[in-house]
Structures are given as structure tokens and as C-alpha cells.
């Protein structure tokens, strides 16, 4: 006869009695009965937490509205709002309305700024050398370079009397 392996010996040492089978059945039955109840309990607790969060948000909104109502009951706030929104003035005051006739401001670039370092693709040494050589070798006058007209040597100086004819 062959000798049983370690697993076989362990299984032979197990003795299942009727009591142990009944207890395992009760344990499985308890898990099957309690699992849906526990799941329902946990979902109800989640719903309660969600509703409490909604109540807290509404309470904060109510407090904000109460503060706003209190401000509107203040005569100085009401007067300030009438001046700003409706352009009302008190008797004896003069109101000036300034209309901005400037063109609209240029739109700003809304692309996000990167936090990564980027290597520039320009040759700054060559640009610097070209600028230096261009400034040193040019035949233009400083007035021509700056874009301002050169003074006319025959014109009288500003502030001096003009000759009479």
C-alpha cells in the first residue's frame, strides 16, 4: 500500500460531524440573509450623507441671501446702488457721464504657460554680432536711425524772434 501524501493525511484527519455541517450551513445562510441588508444600509447612509451635503449648501446660500437682504435694507447701500446702477444724483449735485471712446484693448493670449524649460532655436551669438556690426558699419545718422527728422540748419531756432520783412 502507498503512503498518503501530506494533503491526503490532512483530509483524513478532518472529521465532519453533523454538528459542523449544520453550523457551516447556518453560517452560509446568515451571510446570504445579511448581505443585502448591509448593502441597503450602506446605500442609505450614502444617501443621507448626500442629502446632508445638499442641506449644508442650501444653508450657506440662505445665509448669503440674508446678508444681501440686510445690505439692501441699509439706506447708504441703497443710495450707492442707485448712483452706480441707475446714475441717480442727489438734489443739487451735477452728474457727468464720461464715455470711453478708445478702441477696445487687444485680446490677451490665453494659451497656457508651460512650466517646462524650452531651448530656444535662435543663434543669439550671431544675432548679437550682426547687431554690433550693423551699428558700427552703417552710414546712417542718429536721426535717421531713430526715425526723427533731422533739424533744418536754415530754420530759425524755436523761441527766437523771426526776422521782419
XYZ file of C-alpha atoms in Angstrom:
165
model
C 0.000 0.000 0.000
C 1.232 3.515 -0.825
C 1.709 6.095 1.828
C -0.698 9.089 1.585
C 0.757 12.487 0.844
C 0.629 15.411 3.280
C -2.637 16.688 1.838
C -4.241 13.301 1.925
C -3.293 12.827 5.579
C -4.724 16.224 6.450
C -8.026 15.401 4.728
C -8.234 12.053 6.534
C -7.751 13.787 9.868
C -10.781 16.003 9.239
C -13.874 14.562 10.742
C -17.111 16.151 9.697
C -19.813 15.649 12.169
C -23.434 16.531 11.685
C -22.986 19.499 14.043
C -20.147 21.009 11.976
C -22.200 20.612 8.772
C -25.190 22.322 10.384
C -23.014 25.164 11.648
C -21.485 25.712 8.186
C -24.974 25.775 6.681
C -26.125 28.345 9.282
C -23.068 30.463 8.547
C -23.708 30.440 4.780
C -27.406 31.180 5.368
C -26.509 34.117 7.659
C -24.198 35.597 5.007
C -26.916 35.242 2.336
C -29.518 36.899 4.527
C -27.352 39.713 5.917
C -25.512 40.736 2.723
C -28.473 42.549 1.061
C -29.388 44.190 4.368
C -25.859 45.501 4.872
C -25.758 46.733 1.252
C -29.082 48.563 1.729
C -27.810 50.076 4.990
C -24.644 51.364 3.318
C -26.556 52.858 0.365
C -28.949 54.604 2.765
C -26.014 56.053 4.704
C -24.589 57.374 1.420
C -27.931 58.963 0.548
C -28.107 60.565 3.991
C -24.601 61.981 3.560
C -25.513 63.364 0.113
C -28.671 64.978 1.455
C -26.770 66.470 4.402
C -24.261 67.973 1.966
C -27.131 69.476 -0.056
C -28.675 70.905 3.133
C -25.336 72.462 4.107
C -25.026 74.098 0.673
C -28.567 75.474 0.865
C -27.934 76.788 4.386
C -24.867 78.646 3.124
C -26.941 80.069 0.266
C -29.645 81.181 2.727
C -27.014 82.946 4.855
C -25.668 84.718 1.779
C -29.147 85.861 0.810
C -29.835 87.067 4.358
C -26.648 89.145 4.266
C -27.646 90.577 0.899
C -31.134 91.445 2.205
C -29.580 93.184 5.217
C -27.364 95.238 2.884
C -30.361 96.278 0.795
C -32.128 97.447 3.979
C -29.231 99.845 4.661
C -30.071 103.314 3.225
C -26.463 104.152 2.373
C -26.035 100.904 0.381
C -29.326 101.569 -1.413
C -28.200 105.102 -2.249
C -24.843 103.836 -3.544
C -26.554 101.242 -5.747
C -28.904 103.883 -7.169
C -25.914 106.074 -8.016
C -23.914 103.243 -9.619
C -26.627 101.334 -11.449
C -29.210 103.976 -12.299
C -26.959 107.078 -12.368
C -29.143 108.893 -9.833
C -27.815 112.005 -8.099
C -28.903 113.893 -5.029
C -30.649 117.257 -5.494
C -28.115 119.982 -6.198
C -25.438 117.602 -7.492
C -24.247 117.569 -11.078
C -23.619 114.241 -12.787
C -21.040 113.811 -15.530
C -21.074 110.699 -17.662
C -17.754 110.008 -19.362
C -17.980 107.798 -22.416
C -14.848 105.881 -23.225
C -14.201 106.332 -26.940
C -10.923 104.452 -27.042
C -10.720 101.358 -29.198
C -11.130 98.064 -27.343
C -7.986 96.651 -25.824
C -6.171 93.935 -27.708
C -7.076 90.415 -26.700
C -4.570 88.738 -24.461
C -3.064 85.431 -25.425
C -4.984 82.787 -23.467
C -2.701 79.875 -24.222
C -1.479 78.267 -21.017
C 2.077 78.931 -19.968
C 4.221 75.824 -19.859
C 6.199 75.014 -16.744
C 8.786 73.112 -18.776
C 12.078 74.648 -19.825
C 12.320 75.079 -23.578
C 15.526 75.523 -25.516
C 15.364 78.474 -27.888
C 16.163 77.819 -31.510
C 17.825 81.191 -32.193
C 21.524 81.856 -32.525
C 21.928 84.674 -30.016
C 25.665 84.988 -30.610
C 25.110 85.531 -34.340
C 22.306 87.997 -33.649
C 24.471 89.967 -31.234
C 27.404 90.013 -33.673
C 25.134 91.114 -36.545
C 23.637 93.910 -34.464
C 27.083 95.070 -33.350
C 28.489 95.025 -36.882
C 25.363 96.689 -38.339
C 25.556 99.524 -35.815
C 29.274 100.020 -36.347
C 29.351 99.917 -40.139
C 26.212 101.900 -41.012
C 26.447 105.278 -42.773
C 23.079 106.498 -41.378
C 22.914 109.435 -38.989
C 21.489 109.021 -35.494
C 18.339 110.941 -36.553
C 17.792 108.534 -39.451
C 18.240 105.548 -37.175
C 15.801 106.847 -34.571
C 13.216 107.913 -37.144
C 13.139 111.580 -36.077
C 13.596 114.203 -38.781
C 16.940 115.948 -38.889
C 16.885 119.629 -37.859
C 16.945 122.129 -40.727
C 20.031 124.345 -40.272
C 18.385 127.288 -42.121
C 15.250 127.320 -39.949
C 15.273 129.741 -37.011
C 15.566 128.209 -33.575
C 12.418 127.860 -31.548
C 11.810 130.739 -29.201
C 13.981 133.226 -31.120
C 12.378 136.198 -32.844
C 11.670 135.828 -36.536
C 13.176 138.377 -38.889
C 10.798 141.108 -40.043
C 10.188 141.642 -43.709
